[in-house]
Tab-separated table of N, CA and C in Angstrom:
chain	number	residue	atom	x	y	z
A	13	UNK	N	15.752	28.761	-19.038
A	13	UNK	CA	15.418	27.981	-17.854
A	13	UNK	C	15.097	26.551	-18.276
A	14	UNK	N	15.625	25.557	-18.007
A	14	UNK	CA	15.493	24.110	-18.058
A	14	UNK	C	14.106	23.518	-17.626
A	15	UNK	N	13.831	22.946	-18.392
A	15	UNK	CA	12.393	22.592	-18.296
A	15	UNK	C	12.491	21.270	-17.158
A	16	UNK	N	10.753	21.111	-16.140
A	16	UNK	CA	11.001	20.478	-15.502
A	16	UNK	C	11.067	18.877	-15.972
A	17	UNK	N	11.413	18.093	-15.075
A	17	UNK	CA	11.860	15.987	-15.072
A	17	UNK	C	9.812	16.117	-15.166
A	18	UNK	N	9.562	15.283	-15.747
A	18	UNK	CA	8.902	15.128	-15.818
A	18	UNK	C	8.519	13.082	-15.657
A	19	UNK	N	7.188	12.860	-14.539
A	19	UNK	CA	7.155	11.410	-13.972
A	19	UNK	C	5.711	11.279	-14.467
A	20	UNK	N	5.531	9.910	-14.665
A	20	UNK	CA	4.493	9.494	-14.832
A	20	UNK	C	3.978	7.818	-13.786
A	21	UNK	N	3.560	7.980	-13.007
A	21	UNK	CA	3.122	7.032	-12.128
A	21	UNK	C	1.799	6.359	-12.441
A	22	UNK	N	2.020	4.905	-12.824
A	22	UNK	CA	0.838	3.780	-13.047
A	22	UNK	C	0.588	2.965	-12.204
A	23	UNK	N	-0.846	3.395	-11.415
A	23	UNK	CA	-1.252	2.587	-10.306
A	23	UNK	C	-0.984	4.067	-9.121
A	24	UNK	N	-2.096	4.228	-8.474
A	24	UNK	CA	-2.640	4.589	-7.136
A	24	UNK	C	-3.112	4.051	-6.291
A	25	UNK	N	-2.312	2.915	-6.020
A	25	UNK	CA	-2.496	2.122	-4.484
A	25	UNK	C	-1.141	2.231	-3.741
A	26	UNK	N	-0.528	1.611	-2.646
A	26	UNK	CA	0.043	2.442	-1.485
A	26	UNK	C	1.048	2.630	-2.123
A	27	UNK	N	2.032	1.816	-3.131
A	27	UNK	CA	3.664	1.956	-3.448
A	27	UNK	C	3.117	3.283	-4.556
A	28	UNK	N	2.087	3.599	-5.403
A	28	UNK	CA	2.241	4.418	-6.320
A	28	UNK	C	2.230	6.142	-5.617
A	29	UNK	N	1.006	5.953	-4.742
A	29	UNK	CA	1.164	7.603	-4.141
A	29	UNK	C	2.219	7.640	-2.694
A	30	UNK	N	2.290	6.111	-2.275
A	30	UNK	CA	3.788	6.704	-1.754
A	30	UNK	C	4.968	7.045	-2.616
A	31	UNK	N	5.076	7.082	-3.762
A	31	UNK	CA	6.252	7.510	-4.287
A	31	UNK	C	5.922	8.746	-5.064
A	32	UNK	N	4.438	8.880	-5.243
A	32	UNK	CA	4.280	10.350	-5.725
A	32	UNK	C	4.441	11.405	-4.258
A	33	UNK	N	4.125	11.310	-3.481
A	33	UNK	CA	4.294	12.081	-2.161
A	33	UNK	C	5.751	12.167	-2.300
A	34	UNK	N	6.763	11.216	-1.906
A	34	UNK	CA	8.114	11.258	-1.700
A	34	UNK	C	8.962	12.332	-2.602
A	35	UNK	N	8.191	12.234	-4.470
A	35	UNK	CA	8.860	13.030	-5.508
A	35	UNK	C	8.189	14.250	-5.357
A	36	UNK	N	7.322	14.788	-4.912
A	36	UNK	CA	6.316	15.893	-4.911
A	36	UNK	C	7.578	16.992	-3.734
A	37	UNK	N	7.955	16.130	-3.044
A	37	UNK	CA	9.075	17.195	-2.349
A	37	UNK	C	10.135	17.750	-3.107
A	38	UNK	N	10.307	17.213	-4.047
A	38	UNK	CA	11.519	17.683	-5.415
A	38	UNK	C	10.568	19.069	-6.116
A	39	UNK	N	10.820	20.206	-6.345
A	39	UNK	CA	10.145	21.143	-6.819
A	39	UNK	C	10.467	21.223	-8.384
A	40	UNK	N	11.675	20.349	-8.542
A	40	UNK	CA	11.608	20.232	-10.112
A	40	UNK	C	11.134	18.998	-10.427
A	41	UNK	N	10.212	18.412	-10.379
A	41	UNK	CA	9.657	17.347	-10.922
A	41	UNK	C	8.261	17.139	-10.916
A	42	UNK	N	7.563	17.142	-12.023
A	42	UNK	CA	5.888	17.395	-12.602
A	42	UNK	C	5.686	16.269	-12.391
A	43	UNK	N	4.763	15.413	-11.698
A	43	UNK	CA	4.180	14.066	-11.442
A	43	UNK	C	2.669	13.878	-11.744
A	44	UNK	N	2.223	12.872	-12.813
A	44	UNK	CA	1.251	12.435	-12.905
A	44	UNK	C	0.780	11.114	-12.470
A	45	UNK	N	0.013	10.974	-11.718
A	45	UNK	CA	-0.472	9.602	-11.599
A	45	UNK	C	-1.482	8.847	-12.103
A	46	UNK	N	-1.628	7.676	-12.527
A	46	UNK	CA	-2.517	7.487	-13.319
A	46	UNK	C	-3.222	6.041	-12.787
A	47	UNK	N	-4.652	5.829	-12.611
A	47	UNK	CA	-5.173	4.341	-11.840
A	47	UNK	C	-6.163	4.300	-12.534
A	48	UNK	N	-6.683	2.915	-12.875
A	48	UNK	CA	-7.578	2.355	-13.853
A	48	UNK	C	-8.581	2.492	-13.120
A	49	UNK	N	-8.925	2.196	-11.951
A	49	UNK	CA	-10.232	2.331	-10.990
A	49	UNK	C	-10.352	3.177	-11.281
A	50	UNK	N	-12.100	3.488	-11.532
A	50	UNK	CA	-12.732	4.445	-11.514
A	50	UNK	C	-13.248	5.367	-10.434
A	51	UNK	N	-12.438	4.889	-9.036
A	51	UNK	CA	-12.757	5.737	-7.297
A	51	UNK	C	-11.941	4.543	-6.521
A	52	UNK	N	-11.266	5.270	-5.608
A	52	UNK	CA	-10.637	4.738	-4.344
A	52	UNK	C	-11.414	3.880	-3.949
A	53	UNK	N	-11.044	2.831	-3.053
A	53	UNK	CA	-12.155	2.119	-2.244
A	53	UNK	C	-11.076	1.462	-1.576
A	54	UNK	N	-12.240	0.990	-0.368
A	54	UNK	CA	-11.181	0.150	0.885
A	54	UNK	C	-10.848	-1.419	0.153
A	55	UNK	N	-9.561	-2.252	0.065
A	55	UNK	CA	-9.559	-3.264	0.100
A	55	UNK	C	-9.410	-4.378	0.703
A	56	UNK	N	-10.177	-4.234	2.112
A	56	UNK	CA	-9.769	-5.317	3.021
A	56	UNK	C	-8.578	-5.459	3.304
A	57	UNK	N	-7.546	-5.137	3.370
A	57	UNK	CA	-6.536	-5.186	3.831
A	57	UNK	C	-6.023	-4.381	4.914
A	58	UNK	N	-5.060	-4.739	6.062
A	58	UNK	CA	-4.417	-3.475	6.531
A	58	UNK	C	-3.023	-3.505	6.606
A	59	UNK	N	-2.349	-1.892	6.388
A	59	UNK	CA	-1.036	-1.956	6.568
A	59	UNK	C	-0.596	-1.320	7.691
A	60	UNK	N	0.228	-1.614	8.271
A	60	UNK	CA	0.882	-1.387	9.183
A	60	UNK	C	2.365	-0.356	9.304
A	61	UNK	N	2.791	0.854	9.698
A	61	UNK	CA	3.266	1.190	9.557
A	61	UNK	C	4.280	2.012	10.681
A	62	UNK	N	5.384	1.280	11.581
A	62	UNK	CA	6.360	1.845	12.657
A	62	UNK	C	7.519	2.316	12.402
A	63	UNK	N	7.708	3.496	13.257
A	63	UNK	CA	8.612	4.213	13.700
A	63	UNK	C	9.758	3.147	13.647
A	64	UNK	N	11.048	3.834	13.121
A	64	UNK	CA	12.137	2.865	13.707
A	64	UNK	C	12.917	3.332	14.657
A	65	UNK	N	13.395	2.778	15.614
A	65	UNK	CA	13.581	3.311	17.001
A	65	UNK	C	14.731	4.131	16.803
């Protein structure tokens, strides 16, 4: 049996766990993510995110 793809993701802010979510639907692919912060926190910012018609 072929071993799984294996990912490594640097940075957990929106582009990093949106692309761990997106690969997490692939059942062959082991994903680690990795963020220097030591805890989530809000950064003043907001994103915005619509439906496309």
């Amino acid at each position: 049996m072929p071993s799984k793809f294996r990912v490594a993701i640097c940075g957990g802010g929106v582009g990093g766990l949106t692309l761990a979510s997106a690969l997490s639907k692939c059942s062959e692919i082991d994903i680690d993510v990795y963020e220097a912060a030591p805890q989530f926190s809000e950064a003043g910012a907001d994103i915005g995110v619509w439906r496309r018609p």
